[in-house]
Tab-separated table of C-alpha atoms (C1' of nucleotides) in Angstrom:
chain	number	residue	atom	x	y	z
A	1	MET	CA	-30.027	47.854	91.030
A	2	SER	CA	-27.742	45.425	92.712
A	3	THR	CA	-24.786	45.727	90.364
A	4	PRO	CA	-23.405	49.278	90.117
A	5	ALA	CA	-24.673	49.850	86.589
A	6	GLN	CA	-21.498	48.791	84.872
A	7	GLU	CA	-23.291	47.045	82.020
A	8	ARG	CA	-26.698	45.869	80.945
A	9	ALA	CA	-27.944	43.499	83.621
A	10	PRO	CA	-27.290	39.996	82.343
A	11	LYS	CA	-30.694	38.659	83.209
A	12	ARG	CA	-30.317	34.949	83.663
A	13	VAL	CA	-32.644	33.239	81.249
A	14	SER	CA	-33.122	29.555	80.645
A	15	LEU	CA	-30.946	28.610	77.725
A	16	SER	CA	-31.927	27.167	74.382
A	17	ARG	CA	-30.574	27.269	70.858
A	18	GLU	CA	-33.288	29.740	69.941
A	19	ARG	CA	-32.394	32.092	72.751
A	20	VAL	CA	-28.687	31.844	72.095
A	21	LEU	CA	-29.258	32.949	68.518
A	22	ARG	CA	-31.633	35.729	69.493
A	23	CYS	CA	-29.197	37.099	72.032
A	24	ALA	CA	-26.413	36.836	69.456
A	25	VAL	CA	-28.430	39.009	67.066
A	26	GLU	CA	-29.136	41.495	69.829
A	27	LEU	CA	-25.479	41.689	70.787
A	28	ALA	CA	-24.323	42.109	67.187
A	29	ASP	CA	-26.915	44.848	66.656
A	30	GLU	CA	-25.799	46.753	69.718
A	31	SER	CA	-22.056	46.326	69.612
A	32	GLY	CA	-21.123	45.059	66.182
A	33	LEU	CA	-20.094	41.697	64.860
A	34	ALA	CA	-16.586	41.966	66.282
A	35	ALA	CA	-18.043	42.201	69.778
A	36	LEU	CA	-19.962	38.980	69.283
A	37	THR	CA	-17.628	36.551	71.031
A	38	ILE	CA	-18.606	33.368	72.770
A	39	ARG	CA	-17.563	34.799	76.090
A	40	SER	CA	-19.379	38.111	75.705
A	41	LEU	CA	-22.470	36.350	74.410
A	42	ALA	CA	-22.442	34.030	77.400
A	43	GLN	CA	-22.034	36.967	79.752
A	44	SER	CA	-24.959	38.808	78.183
A	45	MET	CA	-27.058	35.727	78.915
A	46	GLY	CA	-25.839	35.459	82.479
A	47	THR	CA	-23.940	32.246	81.923
A	48	LYS	CA	-20.442	31.061	81.050
A	49	ALA	CA	-18.806	30.473	77.713
A	50	MET	CA	-18.777	26.699	77.610
A	51	SER	CA	-22.443	26.436	78.525
A	52	LEU	CA	-23.417	27.674	75.100
A	53	TYR	CA	-21.783	24.715	73.430
A	54	HIS	CA	-24.600	22.523	74.602
A	55	TYR	CA	-26.900	24.300	72.147
A	56	VAL	CA	-24.622	25.132	69.243
A	57	ALA	CA	-21.756	23.123	67.841
A	58	ASN	CA	-19.448	26.066	67.280
A	59	LYS	CA	-19.362	29.738	66.380
A	60	GLU	CA	-19.856	29.042	62.679
A	61	GLU	CA	-23.229	27.588	63.533
A	62	ILE	CA	-24.113	30.726	65.447
A	63	LEU	CA	-23.230	32.867	62.444
A	64	ASP	CA	-25.255	30.660	60.115
A	65	GLY	CA	-28.086	30.797	62.617
A	66	ILE	CA	-28.262	34.550	62.994
A	67	VAL	CA	-28.186	35.067	59.234
A	68	ASP	CA	-31.161	32.756	58.925
A	69	LEU	CA	-32.836	34.602	61.777
A	70	VAL	CA	-32.522	37.817	59.808
A	71	PHE	CA	-34.172	36.168	56.817
A	72	SER	CA	-36.970	34.941	59.040
A	73	GLU	CA	-37.816	38.588	59.777
A	74	ILE	CA	-38.555	39.222	56.127
A	75	GLY	CA	-42.110	38.655	54.941
A	76	LEU	CA	-42.611	36.198	52.123
A	77	PRO	CA	-43.876	37.516	48.784
A	78	SER	CA	-47.128	36.037	47.562
A	79	ALA	CA	-47.438	34.347	44.188
A	80	GLU	CA	-51.070	35.476	44.047
A	81	GLY	CA	-50.455	39.205	44.367
A	82	ASP	CA	-49.288	41.336	41.452
A	83	TRP	CA	-45.645	40.523	40.952
A	84	LEU	CA	-44.463	44.110	40.640
A	85	GLY	CA	-45.893	45.160	43.954
A	86	GLU	CA	-44.719	42.007	45.644
A	87	MET	CA	-41.191	42.346	44.334
A	88	ARG	CA	-41.022	45.983	45.315
A	89	ARG	CA	-42.234	45.239	48.804
A	90	ARG	CA	-39.853	42.329	49.144
A	91	ALA	CA	-36.936	44.489	48.062
A	92	HIS	CA	-37.779	47.093	50.678
A	93	ASP	CA	-38.218	44.421	53.330
A	94	VAL	CA	-34.867	42.820	52.608
A	95	ARG	CA	-33.134	46.156	52.588
A	96	SER	CA	-34.627	47.289	55.872
A	97	ALA	CA	-33.745	43.975	57.484
A	98	LEU	CA	-30.155	44.409	56.355
A	99	GLN	CA	-30.278	47.972	57.647
A	100	ARG	CA	-31.451	46.835	61.056
A	101	HIS	CA	-28.685	44.218	61.081
A	102	PRO	CA	-25.805	45.695	59.077
A	103	TRP	CA	-23.433	42.941	60.138
A	104	ALA	CA	-25.535	40.455	58.172
A	105	VAL	CA	-24.337	41.807	54.830
A	106	GLY	CA	-20.737	41.019	55.542
A	107	LEU	CA	-21.747	37.580	56.748
A	108	LEU	CA	-23.558	36.695	53.533
A	109	GLU	CA	-20.281	36.391	51.682
A	110	SER	CA	-18.972	33.636	53.898
A	111	ARG	CA	-22.171	31.645	54.561
A	112	THR	CA	-22.563	28.863	52.046
A	113	SER	CA	-25.183	26.779	53.847
A	114	PRO	CA	-28.537	28.602	53.880
A	115	GLY	CA	-30.966	27.903	56.716
A	116	PRO	CA	-34.642	27.009	56.439
A	117	ALA	CA	-35.928	30.594	56.596
A	118	THR	CA	-33.535	31.546	53.812
A	119	LEU	CA	-34.685	28.632	51.681
A	120	HIS	CA	-38.363	29.455	52.224
A	121	HIS	CA	-37.680	33.020	51.264
A	122	HIS	CA	-35.987	31.995	48.038
A	123	GLU	CA	-38.733	29.532	47.215
A	124	ALA	CA	-41.490	32.106	47.707
A	125	THR	CA	-39.675	34.680	45.610
A	126	LEU	CA	-39.083	32.252	42.767
A	127	ALA	CA	-42.733	31.191	42.919
A	128	THR	CA	-43.864	34.786	42.595
A	129	LEU	CA	-41.683	35.415	39.562
A	130	ARG	CA	-42.769	32.208	37.851
A	131	ALA	CA	-46.437	32.978	38.542
A	132	ALA	CA	-45.918	36.387	36.985
A	133	GLY	CA	-45.117	34.679	33.723
A	134	PHE	CA	-41.348	34.756	33.655
A	135	SER	CA	-39.688	31.736	32.068
A	136	VAL	CA	-37.401	29.579	34.147
A	137	GLN	CA	-34.341	31.219	32.629
A	138	MET	CA	-35.795	34.687	32.971
A	139	THR	CA	-36.662	34.026	36.589
A	140	ALA	CA	-33.065	33.083	37.298
A	141	HIS	CA	-31.857	36.227	35.588
A	142	ALA	CA	-34.349	38.438	37.364
A	143	TYR	CA	-33.630	36.982	40.768
A	144	ALA	CA	-29.879	37.313	40.389
A	145	LEU	CA	-30.336	40.893	39.244
A	146	LEU	CA	-32.695	41.909	42.029
A	147	ASP	CA	-30.704	40.335	44.823
A	148	SER	CA	-27.427	41.638	43.486
A	149	TYR	CA	-28.848	45.136	43.582
A	150	ILE	CA	-30.390	44.773	47.022
A	151	TYR	CA	-27.338	43.181	48.611
A	152	GLY	CA	-24.958	45.560	46.918
A	153	PHE	CA	-26.950	48.554	48.046
A	154	ALA	CA	-27.010	47.236	51.589
A	155	LEU	CA	-23.281	46.640	51.370
A	156	GLN	CA	-22.607	50.219	50.345
A	157	GLU	CA	-24.984	51.502	52.977
A	158	ALA	CA	-23.228	49.467	55.655
A	159	ALA	CA	-19.887	50.930	54.590
A	160	LEU	CA	-21.040	54.524	54.906
A	161	PRO	CA	-19.523	56.425	57.797
A	162	PHE	CA	-22.889	58.089	58.386
A	163	LYS	CA	-26.463	56.883	58.406
A	164	GLY	CA	-29.803	58.497	57.850
A	165	ARG	CA	-31.071	61.886	56.780
A	166	ASP	CA	-28.937	64.986	57.225
A	167	THR	CA	-26.114	63.099	58.874
A	168	ALA	CA	-23.771	63.044	55.905
A	169	ALA	CA	-22.763	66.663	56.261
A	170	GLU	CA	-20.726	66.297	59.427
A	171	VAL	CA	-18.554	63.654	57.843
A	172	THR	CA	-18.514	64.929	54.285
A	173	ALA	CA	-17.962	68.640	54.810
A	174	PRO	CA	-14.416	68.420	56.201
A	175	ILE	CA	-13.446	66.000	53.431
A	176	VAL	CA	-14.785	68.348	50.786
A	177	GLN	CA	-12.840	71.133	52.441
A	178	LEU	CA	-9.735	69.005	52.105
A	179	PHE	CA	-10.295	68.135	48.472
A	180	SER	CA	-11.724	71.373	47.147
A	181	THR	CA	-9.899	72.768	44.111
A	182	GLY	CA	-7.830	69.589	44.264
A	183	GLN	CA	-7.610	66.496	42.124
A	184	TYR	CA	-11.130	65.250	42.732
A	185	PRO	CA	-13.382	67.919	41.180
A	186	HIS	CA	-16.275	65.601	40.368
A	187	MET	CA	-16.383	64.055	43.814
A	188	VAL	CA	-16.467	67.552	45.267
A	189	GLU	CA	-19.229	68.489	42.844
A	190	ILE	CA	-21.369	65.522	43.848
A	191	ALA	CA	-20.728	66.253	47.478
A	192	THR	CA	-21.553	69.937	47.433
A	193	GLU	CA	-24.449	69.823	44.995
A	194	HIS	CA	-26.046	66.620	46.136
A	195	VAL	CA	-24.799	64.984	49.326
A	196	LEU	CA	-24.501	68.194	51.315
A	197	LYS	CA	-27.957	69.434	50.307
A	198	PRO	CA	-30.338	69.508	53.258
A	199	GLY	CA	-32.466	66.402	53.564
A	200	TYR	CA	-30.005	64.170	51.768
A	201	ASP	CA	-30.216	60.488	52.630
A	202	PHE	CA	-28.289	57.874	50.702
A	203	GLY	CA	-31.142	55.483	51.363
A	204	ASP	CA	-33.322	57.529	49.019
A	205	GLU	CA	-31.201	56.346	46.116
A	206	PHE	CA	-32.568	52.862	46.624
A	207	ASP	CA	-35.889	53.469	44.908
A	208	PHE	CA	-34.301	54.954	41.817
A	209	GLY	CA	-32.380	51.790	41.033
A	210	LEU	CA	-35.160	49.487	42.131
A	211	ASP	CA	-37.705	51.185	39.888
A	212	LEU	CA	-35.326	51.171	36.946
A	213	ILE	CA	-34.746	47.448	37.378
A	214	LEU	CA	-38.393	46.544	37.904
A	215	ASP	CA	-39.263	48.702	34.913
A	216	GLY	CA	-36.793	46.820	32.747
A	217	LEU	CA	-38.066	43.479	33.946
A	218	GLY	CA	-41.655	44.496	33.287
A	219	ARG	CA	-40.723	45.512	29.769
A	220	LEU	CA	-39.159	42.124	29.152
A	221	LEU	CA	-42.244	40.373	30.471
A	222	GLU	CA	-44.548	42.185	28.061
A	223	THR	CA	-42.471	41.871	24.907
A	224	PRO	CA	-41.128	38.346	24.635
B	1	MET	CA	16.055	22.465	48.412
B	2	SER	CA	17.375	22.964	51.876
B	3	THR	CA	14.064	22.834	53.721
B	4	PRO	CA	12.158	19.592	53.138
B	5	ALA	CA	9.439	21.120	50.972
B	6	GLN	CA	7.061	21.778	53.840
B	7	GLU	CA	5.753	25.061	52.471
B	8	ARG	CA	6.374	27.636	49.812
B	9	ALA	CA	9.909	28.842	50.260
B	10	PRO	CA	9.704	32.103	52.188
B	11	LYS	CA	12.096	33.959	49.980
B	12	ARG	CA	13.598	36.667	52.089
B	13	VAL	CA	12.884	39.941	50.394
B	14	SER	CA	13.747	43.424	51.542
B	15	LEU	CA	10.730	44.809	53.291
B	16	SER	CA	8.640	47.840	52.494
B	17	ARG	CA	5.056	48.889	52.964
B	18	GLU	CA	4.407	48.168	49.313
B	19	ARG	CA	5.768	44.649	49.548
B	20	VAL	CA	3.948	43.902	52.761
B	21	LEU	CA	0.663	44.780	51.097
B	22	ARG	CA	1.449	42.841	47.938
B	23	CYS	CA	2.335	39.756	49.922
B	24	ALA	CA	-0.822	40.183	51.973
B	25	VAL	CA	-2.912	40.138	48.790
B	26	GLU	CA	-1.078	37.079	47.568
B	27	LEU	CA	-1.605	35.259	50.835
B	28	ALA	CA	-5.297	36.146	50.988
B	29	ASP	CA	-5.738	34.985	47.399
B	30	GLU	CA	-4.106	31.663	48.079
B	31	SER	CA	-5.396	30.809	51.520
B	32	GLY	CA	-8.306	33.096	52.250
B	33	LEU	CA	-8.723	36.132	54.427
B	34	ALA	CA	-8.831	34.110	57.632
B	35	ALA	CA	-5.333	32.817	56.936
B	36	LEU	CA	-4.002	36.336	56.624
B	37	THR	CA	-2.510	36.793	60.068
B	38	ILE	CA	0.424	38.951	60.973
B	39	ARG	CA	2.488	35.922	61.836
B	40	SER	CA	1.690	33.966	58.678
B	41	LEU	CA	2.243	37.053	56.569
B	42	ALA	CA	5.607	37.609	58.187
B	43	GLN	CA	6.559	33.990	57.655
B	44	SER	CA	5.619	34.154	53.981
B	45	MET	CA	8.019	37.074	53.693
B	46	GLY	CA	10.786	35.290	55.529
B	47	THR	CA	10.696	37.588	58.518
B	48	LYS	CA	9.082	37.782	61.952
B	49	ALA	CA	5.763	39.219	63.011
B	50	MET	CA	6.915	42.363	64.744
B	51	SER	CA	9.109	43.416	61.829
B	52	LEU	CA	6.035	44.265	59.782
B	53	TYR	CA	4.978	46.910	62.258
B	54	HIS	CA	7.729	49.142	61.032
B	55	TYR	CA	5.832	49.542	57.761
B	56	VAL	CA	2.197	49.397	58.821
B	57	ALA	CA	0.610	50.742	61.957
B	58	ASN	CA	-1.664	47.772	62.523
B	59	LYS	CA	-3.689	45.122	60.765
B	60	GLU	CA	-6.516	47.508	59.959
B	61	GLU	CA	-4.084	49.469	57.846
B	62	ILE	CA	-3.134	46.292	56.006
B	63	LEU	CA	-6.788	45.581	55.238
B	64	ASP	CA	-7.352	49.129	54.047
B	65	GLY	CA	-4.201	48.826	51.992
B	66	ILE	CA	-5.049	45.598	50.197
B	67	VAL	CA	-8.535	46.830	49.319
B	68	ASP	CA	-6.964	49.872	47.725
B	69	LEU	CA	-4.482	47.618	45.960
B	70	VAL	CA	-7.391	45.734	44.403
B	71	PHE	CA	-8.852	49.009	43.151
B	72	SER	CA	-5.502	49.945	41.680
B	73	GLU	CA	-5.752	46.885	39.424
B	74	ILE	CA	-8.888	48.250	37.812
B	75	GLY	CA	-8.447	50.423	34.744
B	76	LEU	CA	-9.902	53.906	34.915
B	77	PRO	CA	-12.783	54.758	32.590
B	78	SER	CA	-12.204	57.606	30.192
B	79	ALA	CA	-14.482	60.627	30.046
B	80	GLU	CA	-13.658	60.962	26.354
B	81	GLY	CA	-14.859	57.530	25.247
B	82	ASP	CA	-18.517	56.710	24.755
B	83	TRP	CA	-19.990	56.403	28.206
B	84	LEU	CA	-21.881	53.173	27.546
B	85	GLY	CA	-18.825	51.255	26.443
B	86	GLU	CA	-16.727	52.727	29.216
B	87	MET	CA	-19.242	51.858	31.892
B	88	ARG	CA	-19.666	48.355	30.556
B	89	ARG	CA	-15.942	47.798	30.496
B	90	ARG	CA	-15.534	49.242	33.965
B	91	ALA	CA	-18.257	46.976	35.323
B	92	HIS	CA	-16.521	43.934	33.896
B	93	ASP	CA	-13.175	45.090	35.221
B	94	VAL	CA	-14.477	45.616	38.735
B	95	ARG	CA	-16.233	42.289	38.722
B	96	SER	CA	-13.209	40.370	37.525
B	97	ALA	CA	-11.019	42.091	40.090
B	98	LEU	CA	-13.435	41.036	42.812
B	99	GLN	CA	-13.443	37.553	41.345
B	100	ARG	CA	-9.661	37.362	41.483
B	101	HIS	CA	-9.779	38.594	45.081
B	102	PRO	CA	-13.041	37.320	46.542
B	103	TRP	CA	-12.057	38.343	50.056
B	104	ALA	CA	-12.198	41.985	48.974
B	105	VAL	CA	-15.996	41.961	48.771
B	106	GLY	CA	-16.395	41.103	52.411
B	107	LEU	CA	-13.854	43.731	53.313
B	108	LEU	CA	-15.698	46.519	51.519
B	109	GLU	CA	-18.387	46.520	54.176
B	110	SER	CA	-16.026	47.357	56.973
B	111	ARG	CA	-13.640	49.767	55.223
B	112	THR	CA	-14.760	53.349	55.674
B	113	SER	CA	-11.568	55.119	54.681
B	114	PRO	CA	-10.928	54.729	50.941
B	115	GLY	CA	-7.353	54.822	49.678
B	116	PRO	CA	-5.963	56.911	46.810
B	117	ALA	CA	-6.559	54.298	44.098
B	118	THR	CA	-10.165	53.966	45.229
B	119	LEU	CA	-10.636	57.717	45.161
B	120	HIS	CA	-9.107	58.024	41.695
B	121	HIS	CA	-11.374	55.284	40.474
B	122	HIS	CA	-14.456	57.033	41.802
B	123	GLU	CA	-13.361	60.341	40.376
B	124	ALA	CA	-12.800	58.911	36.901
B	125	THR	CA	-16.145	57.127	36.924
B	126	LEU	CA	-18.012	60.228	38.008
B	127	ALA	CA	-16.226	62.244	35.346
B	128	THR	CA	-17.308	59.802	32.648
B	129	LEU	CA	-20.935	59.913	33.706
B	130	ARG	CA	-20.969	63.717	33.903
B	131	ALA	CA	-19.301	63.969	30.496
B	132	ALA	CA	-21.996	61.685	29.099
B	133	GLY	CA	-24.547	64.319	29.955
B	134	PHE	CA	-25.981	63.034	33.201
B	135	SER	CA	-26.954	65.699	35.715
B	136	VAL	CA	-25.246	65.773	39.085
B	137	GLN	CA	-28.212	64.081	40.704
B	138	MET	CA	-28.559	61.555	37.942
B	139	THR	CA	-24.866	60.744	38.149
B	140	ALA	CA	-25.235	60.001	41.836
B	141	HIS	CA	-28.213	57.769	41.139
B	142	ALA	CA	-26.497	55.961	38.305
B	143	TYR	CA	-23.312	55.386	40.234
B	144	ALA	CA	-25.103	54.030	43.271
B	145	LEU	CA	-27.111	51.744	41.032
B	146	LEU	CA	-24.177	50.430	39.037
B	147	ASP	CA	-21.942	49.811	42.017
B	148	SER	CA	-24.722	48.243	44.026
B	149	TYR	CA	-25.283	45.795	41.218
B	150	ILE	CA	-21.608	45.022	40.687
B	151	TYR	CA	-20.792	44.613	44.368
B	152	GLY	CA	-23.928	42.621	45.047
B	153	PHE	CA	-23.219	40.305	42.158
B	154	ALA	CA	-19.678	39.799	43.359
B	155	LEU	CA	-20.999	39.159	46.848
B	156	GLN	CA	-23.324	36.436	45.630
B	157	GLU	CA	-20.610	34.980	43.474
B	158	ALA	CA	-18.233	34.858	46.420
B	159	ALA	CA	-20.855	33.030	48.470
B	160	LEU	CA	-21.369	30.300	45.891
B	161	PRO	CA	-20.036	26.904	46.889
B	162	PHE	CA	-18.864	26.387	43.312
B	163	LYS	CA	-17.157	28.589	40.758
B	164	GLY	CA	-16.957	28.582	36.997
B	165	ARG	CA	-18.569	26.724	34.172
B	166	ASP	CA	-19.981	23.228	34.714
B	167	THR	CA	-18.914	23.123	38.337
B	168	ALA	CA	-22.350	23.716	39.826
B	169	ALA	CA	-23.622	20.224	39.126
B	170	GLU	CA	-21.463	18.434	41.666
B	171	VAL	CA	-22.738	20.595	44.473
B	172	THR	CA	-26.286	21.139	43.249
B	173	ALA	CA	-27.266	17.642	42.138
B	174	PRO	CA	-27.269	16.034	45.591
B	175	ILE	CA	-29.233	18.960	47.015
B	176	VAL	CA	-31.830	18.659	44.286
B	177	GLN	CA	-32.028	14.944	45.043
B	178	LEU	CA	-32.718	15.853	48.654
B	179	PHE	CA	-35.399	18.395	47.860
B	180	SER	CA	-37.124	16.799	44.898
B	181	THR	CA	-40.896	16.434	45.257
B	182	GLY	CA	-40.446	18.283	48.531
B	183	GLN	CA	-41.339	21.745	49.762
B	184	TYR	CA	-39.124	23.686	47.363
B	185	PRO	CA	-40.545	22.918	43.908
B	186	HIS	CA	-39.445	26.155	42.293
B	187	MET	CA	-35.892	25.890	43.534
B	188	VAL	CA	-35.760	22.389	42.138
B	189	GLU	CA	-37.183	23.634	38.865
B	190	ILE	CA	-34.555	26.329	38.544
B	191	ALA	CA	-31.857	23.863	39.441
B	192	THR	CA	-32.842	21.105	37.031
B	193	GLU	CA	-33.878	23.282	34.120
B	194	HIS	CA	-31.234	25.951	34.402
B	195	VAL	CA	-28.374	25.439	36.817
B	196	LEU	CA	-27.817	21.777	36.000
B	197	LYS	CA	-27.860	22.362	32.247
B	198	PRO	CA	-24.457	21.754	30.683
B	199	GLY	CA	-22.395	24.882	30.280
B	200	TYR	CA	-24.097	26.722	33.107
B	201	ASP	CA	-22.040	29.438	34.758
B	202	PHE	CA	-23.533	31.834	37.273
B	203	GLY	CA	-21.123	34.447	36.001
B	204	ASP	CA	-23.054	34.556	32.727
B	205	GLU	CA	-25.970	36.147	34.570
B	206	PHE	CA	-23.865	39.248	35.041
B	207	ASP	CA	-24.370	40.629	31.567
B	208	PHE	CA	-28.119	40.286	31.693
B	209	GLY	CA	-28.449	42.605	34.650
B	210	LEU	CA	-25.720	44.929	33.489
B	211	ASP	CA	-27.328	45.401	30.087
B	212	LEU	CA	-30.740	45.965	31.604
B	213	ILE	CA	-29.324	48.636	33.882
B	214	LEU	CA	-27.260	50.357	31.214
B	215	ASP	CA	-30.281	50.240	28.922
B	216	GLY	CA	-32.423	51.928	31.521
B	217	LEU	CA	-29.805	54.581	32.148
B	218	GLY	CA	-29.443	55.238	28.430
B	219	ARG	CA	-33.182	55.695	28.116
B	220	LEU	CA	-33.148	58.242	30.932
B	221	LEU	CA	-30.313	60.117	29.269
B	222	GLU	CA	-32.176	60.497	25.990
B	223	THR	CA	-35.568	61.491	27.364
B	224	PRO	CA	-35.091	64.047	30.091
C	1	DA	C1'	39.223	52.972	61.694
C	2	DA	C1'	36.348	54.337	65.463
C	3	DT	C1'	32.514	56.489	67.235
C	4	DC	C1'	27.965	58.050	67.178
C	5	DT	C1'	23.140	58.121	65.138
C	6	DT	C1'	19.380	56.394	62.832
C	7	DT	C1'	16.879	52.775	60.886
C	8	DT	C1'	15.338	48.218	60.948
C	9	DT	C1'	14.598	43.776	63.115
C	10	DC	C1'	12.529	40.893	66.444
C	11	DG	C1'	12.269	38.259	71.424
C	12	DT	C1'	9.252	38.370	75.000
C	13	DA	C1'	4.917	39.026	77.089
C	14	DC	C1'	-0.073	39.862	77.643
C	15	DA	C1'	-4.907	39.868	77.076
C	16	DG	C1'	-8.422	37.950	74.466
C	17	DC	C1'	-10.133	34.481	71.088
C	18	DG	C1'	-12.547	29.589	69.953
C	19	DT	C1'	-12.984	25.373	71.964
C	20	DA	C1'	-11.412	20.212	73.665
C	21	DC	C1'	-11.924	17.692	77.719
C	22	DG	C1'	-13.775	16.106	81.748
C	23	DA	C1'	-15.693	17.075	86.179
C	24	DA	C1'	-19.466	19.108	88.792
C	25	DA	C1'	-24.124	20.241	89.394
C	26	DA	C1'	-28.925	19.926	88.450
C	27	DA	C1'	-32.982	17.709	86.876
C	28	DG	C1'	-35.563	13.716	85.855
C	29	DT	C1'	-36.766	8.781	86.676
C	30	DT	C1'	-37.601	4.682	89.113
D	1	DA	C1'	-32.974	7.040	98.041
D	2	DA	C1'	-30.433	5.521	94.182
D	3	DC	C1'	-29.528	5.821	89.561
D	4	DT	C1'	-29.582	8.193	84.912
D	5	DT	C1'	-29.628	11.859	81.922
D	6	DT	C1'	-29.199	16.582	80.932
D	7	DT	C1'	-27.063	20.819	81.636
D	8	DT	C1'	-23.428	23.759	83.383
D	9	DC	C1'	-18.789	25.325	83.471
D	10	DG	C1'	-13.448	25.327	85.339
D	11	DT	C1'	-9.277	24.604	83.314
D	12	DA	C1'	-6.123	24.516	79.655
D	13	DC	C1'	-4.162	24.936	74.848
D	14	DG	C1'	-2.889	27.018	70.765
D	15	DC	C1'	-3.997	30.820	68.218
D	16	DT	C1'	-4.622	36.040	67.525
D	17	DG	C1'	-2.991	41.342	67.426
D	18	DT	C1'	0.340	44.095	69.310
D	19	DA	C1'	2.977	47.013	73.378
D	20	DC	C1'	7.541	47.461	74.861
D	21	DG	C1'	12.239	47.589	74.700
D	22	DA	C1'	16.488	45.463	73.408
D	23	DA	C1'	19.407	43.911	69.712
D	24	DA	C1'	21.259	44.270	65.279
D	25	DA	C1'	22.285	46.532	61.047
D	26	DA	C1'	23.169	50.448	58.257
D	27	DG	C1'	24.646	55.084	57.589
D	28	DA	C1'	27.080	59.284	58.966
D	29	DT	C1'	30.772	61.827	60.997
D	30	DT	C1'	35.000	62.424	62.884
DNA sequence: AATCTTTTTCGTACAGCGTACGAAAAAGTT
DNA sequence: AACTTTTTCGTACGCTGTACGAAAAAGATT
């Protein structure tokens, strides 16, 4: 080690738009979206701020780019497979991608120009629903419903002060203590009888809603 | 008019935490979250930046505060009413609040300390579900599902480049032109046969998903 | 009315942000 | 070796949140 281990060695790598975006994702994953500044990104790539502007027009383009990069990680559903399985798998894939990159959820709200990976993803999903027999209208309804649920779940998950199995207790217990016998009896009830139970993971709630939705959609497909 | 009509008259008003937050909401509504800076907020109140810090500790507290203010606009569901009607009304209320204040959706992801109005809202919703006969576990499932859907829908709505009835065409038509006979046939299909139809409003999709979800929950309540 | 105390305002300053501009350096071509 | 193109980046500007301490205003007490 030449540098006295103050930070991750900024290994100098030949630049490119692709690499800028990949490093941006990495940096956001490690340190959060707020830490993703042009200067810090440049430093993590072993270069200087203004050098990046040869590959991206501005920061907006970086944000658009990393959102599309997240979508590119998600496998495309197949119109040939059974739609229920494909939609369930897709839902899980999208959720886990948004779990790996929690900052992406907050970015979705402000990105209005989808990238190519995003467009391909939408196209493949629509194709699968249409092939399943849904009408054009029904496909629009179903897609809006599914994505609303997935994004909303990811949004709530990103806002949680804890993450994963058995990690809620540390945060929740003192709050419950504070509220007990107070003005929030039902929140305390949910906390003590559900959240604080061993093995609790908010992520487990995902399948409940997903199955209910897919069930409802399946019902509508059968009885037109 | 003394000042030559350059901006909205910054009517000097006696300060208070309450008023700071209210003005912050107003400013974010009018000019977007990015325009909500300490300096611009101060100017809109006819005072100077540092004066605000006597009422709020920092900007984070302002963001927490305005999110809670949005929740305070939403009527509380009643545990006495029929749960289905109450939950439907609540869903619509939350959605329209997030439509009035689109910036709030993006803020939800980063706020981990809910304010009093938010807590009261959660408490009342949980109470209604429990009173309807849902078990503790089922209430947790139902709440996560409903809020995921509502937030996710609001998120997608906020990301749309158009808003309201018959406004999609202007934005969508040129894109369809660009893509037609191209690699996105199903997106074009949805656009031409659904989105571009007169009277289209993405907001109308909300009820489809909401009814499907409430239907599914009702079914689970009856057959335990 | 004068003095003292507390509350409220805000001028100045600083580090960090995105990025415009143009020069310097490097790489590629002839 | 000379010229051209591509790539790097030093400097500077206006913006951000906010630390610090002084100034001003308001209230209290004598």
